[in-house]
Amino acid sequence: MTLHHHESRLAEAQTESRRQAALEQALTLAFWDALERGPLPPMAALEAAARTVGSLYRQIASLHGPSPRCGCGWQPEPDEDLIRLEAMLAAALIERSRPRLADLPVAGRA
């Protein structure tokens, strides 16, 4: 692997990491904003979030199935993808180094 190729892959990984962080922050802010609008038990809110992730997966998978309408090359593998999503959920449950809501920048005022 050439140095240029390595630097290019590193830059791509950093860009993807930044995009993931931005999505995580947007989802976190939307989640808490929804909870502030009306009381909802924590597990009910988390169940709604999980259903939404499942629905998003179904929608995205439908664009990438046998007749893909997206050119990115990803192919859905529901069983493997579910294992991967479950692993990410489990890791997030035990991980302590993630930013807390109090650490996120203020996005307006109430």
Tab-separated table of C-alpha atoms in Angstrom:
chain	number	residue	atom	x	y	z
A	1	MET	CA	0.000	0.000	0.000
A	2	THR	CA	1.423	3.335	-1.007
A	3	LEU	CA	1.653	6.275	1.346
A	4	HIS	CA	-0.830	8.225	-0.783
A	5	HIS	CA	-3.322	5.349	-0.699
A	6	HIS	CA	-2.910	5.034	3.070
A	7	GLU	CA	-3.437	8.787	3.553
A	8	SER	CA	-6.510	8.672	1.317
A	9	ARG	CA	-8.040	5.810	3.312
A	10	LEU	CA	-7.262	7.605	6.576
A	11	ALA	CA	-8.940	10.783	5.310
A	12	GLU	CA	-12.017	8.765	4.241
A	13	ALA	CA	-12.201	7.105	7.656
A	14	GLN	CA	-11.941	10.478	9.407
A	15	THR	CA	-14.672	11.931	7.193
A	16	GLU	CA	-16.935	8.960	7.904
A	17	SER	CA	-16.235	9.273	11.620
A	18	ARG	CA	-17.161	12.977	11.569
A	19	ARG	CA	-20.354	12.217	9.657
A	20	GLN	CA	-21.301	9.471	12.099
A	21	ALA	CA	-20.689	11.810	15.032
A	22	ALA	CA	-22.862	14.494	13.416
A	23	LEU	CA	-25.669	11.978	12.854
A	24	GLU	CA	-25.383	10.685	16.425
A	25	GLN	CA	-25.561	14.236	17.759
A	26	ALA	CA	-28.586	15.086	15.574
A	27	LEU	CA	-30.404	11.926	16.673
A	28	THR	CA	-29.605	12.576	20.327
A	29	LEU	CA	-30.858	16.149	20.145
A	30	ALA	CA	-34.035	15.090	18.301
A	31	PHE	CA	-34.679	12.344	20.852
A	32	TRP	CA	-34.356	14.663	23.844
A	33	ASP	CA	-36.339	17.388	22.098
A	34	ALA	CA	-39.195	14.915	21.529
A	35	LEU	CA	-39.126	13.884	25.190
A	36	GLU	CA	-39.234	17.501	26.335
A	37	ARG	CA	-42.418	18.094	24.321
A	38	GLY	CA	-44.371	15.580	26.340
A	39	PRO	CA	-43.631	13.047	29.031
A	40	LEU	CA	-42.954	9.519	27.845
A	41	PRO	CA	-41.520	6.694	29.941
A	42	PRO	CA	-37.855	6.117	29.074
A	43	MET	CA	-38.322	2.552	27.805
A	44	ALA	CA	-41.296	3.601	25.638
A	45	ALA	CA	-39.123	6.306	24.092
A	46	LEU	CA	-36.249	3.883	23.517
A	47	GLU	CA	-38.626	1.301	22.016
A	48	ALA	CA	-39.905	3.970	19.609
A	49	ALA	CA	-36.311	4.801	18.677
A	50	ALA	CA	-35.563	1.098	18.065
A	51	ARG	CA	-38.660	0.726	15.866
A	52	THR	CA	-37.540	3.793	13.927
A	53	VAL	CA	-34.082	2.307	13.357
A	54	GLY	CA	-35.721	-0.921	12.142
A	55	SER	CA	-37.973	1.041	9.807
A	56	LEU	CA	-35.009	3.015	8.468
A	57	TYR	CA	-33.133	-0.246	7.849
A	58	ARG	CA	-36.104	-1.645	5.901
A	59	GLN	CA	-36.346	1.504	3.786
A	60	ILE	CA	-32.623	1.606	3.052
A	61	ALA	CA	-32.486	-2.131	2.333
A	62	SER	CA	-35.321	-1.775	-0.174
A	63	LEU	CA	-33.167	0.688	-2.138
A	64	HIS	CA	-30.244	-1.754	-2.187
A	65	GLY	CA	-31.939	-5.104	-2.826
A	66	PRO	CA	-32.061	-7.236	-5.980
A	67	SER	CA	-32.667	-4.199	-8.206
A	68	PRO	CA	-30.605	-1.544	-6.428
A	69	ARG	CA	-31.636	2.076	-6.952
A	70	CYS	CA	-28.477	3.319	-5.284
A	71	GLY	CA	-25.011	2.947	-6.734
A	72	CYS	CA	-23.045	2.666	-3.477
A	73	GLY	CA	-22.627	-1.120	-3.763
A	74	TRP	CA	-23.957	-2.059	-0.306
A	75	GLN	CA	-26.006	-5.237	-0.234
A	76	PRO	CA	-28.345	-5.829	2.709
A	77	GLU	CA	-27.727	-9.009	4.699
A	78	PRO	CA	-30.584	-8.889	7.249
A	79	ASP	CA	-29.230	-11.588	9.584
A	80	GLU	CA	-25.665	-10.248	9.602
A	81	ASP	CA	-26.851	-6.647	9.746
A	82	LEU	CA	-29.080	-7.411	12.746
A	83	ILE	CA	-26.133	-9.006	14.557
A	84	ARG	CA	-24.037	-5.926	13.796
A	85	LEU	CA	-26.755	-3.541	15.020
A	86	GLU	CA	-27.279	-5.619	18.174
A	87	ALA	CA	-23.535	-5.551	18.827
A	88	MET	CA	-23.477	-1.758	18.460
A	89	LEU	CA	-26.397	-1.450	20.887
A	90	ALA	CA	-24.702	-3.744	23.398
A	91	ALA	CA	-21.434	-1.822	23.088
A	92	ALA	CA	-23.240	1.477	23.611
A	93	LEU	CA	-24.915	0.150	26.747
A	94	ILE	CA	-21.597	-0.632	28.417
A	95	GLU	CA	-19.463	2.139	26.909
A	96	ARG	CA	-18.756	5.041	29.247
A	97	SER	CA	-16.606	7.377	27.135
A	98	ARG	CA	-19.402	8.752	24.915
A	99	PRO	CA	-20.374	12.396	25.300
A	100	ARG	CA	-23.278	13.112	27.617
A	101	LEU	CA	-26.178	15.347	26.690
A	102	ALA	CA	-24.768	17.970	29.029
A	103	ASP	CA	-21.572	17.935	26.934
A	104	LEU	CA	-23.367	18.710	23.663
A	105	PRO	CA	-23.405	22.285	22.371
A	106	VAL	CA	-26.534	24.311	23.011
A	107	ALA	CA	-28.682	24.500	19.881
A	108	GLY	CA	-31.049	27.327	20.673
A	109	ARG	CA	-33.015	28.261	23.709
A	110	ALA	CA	-36.349	27.421	25.206
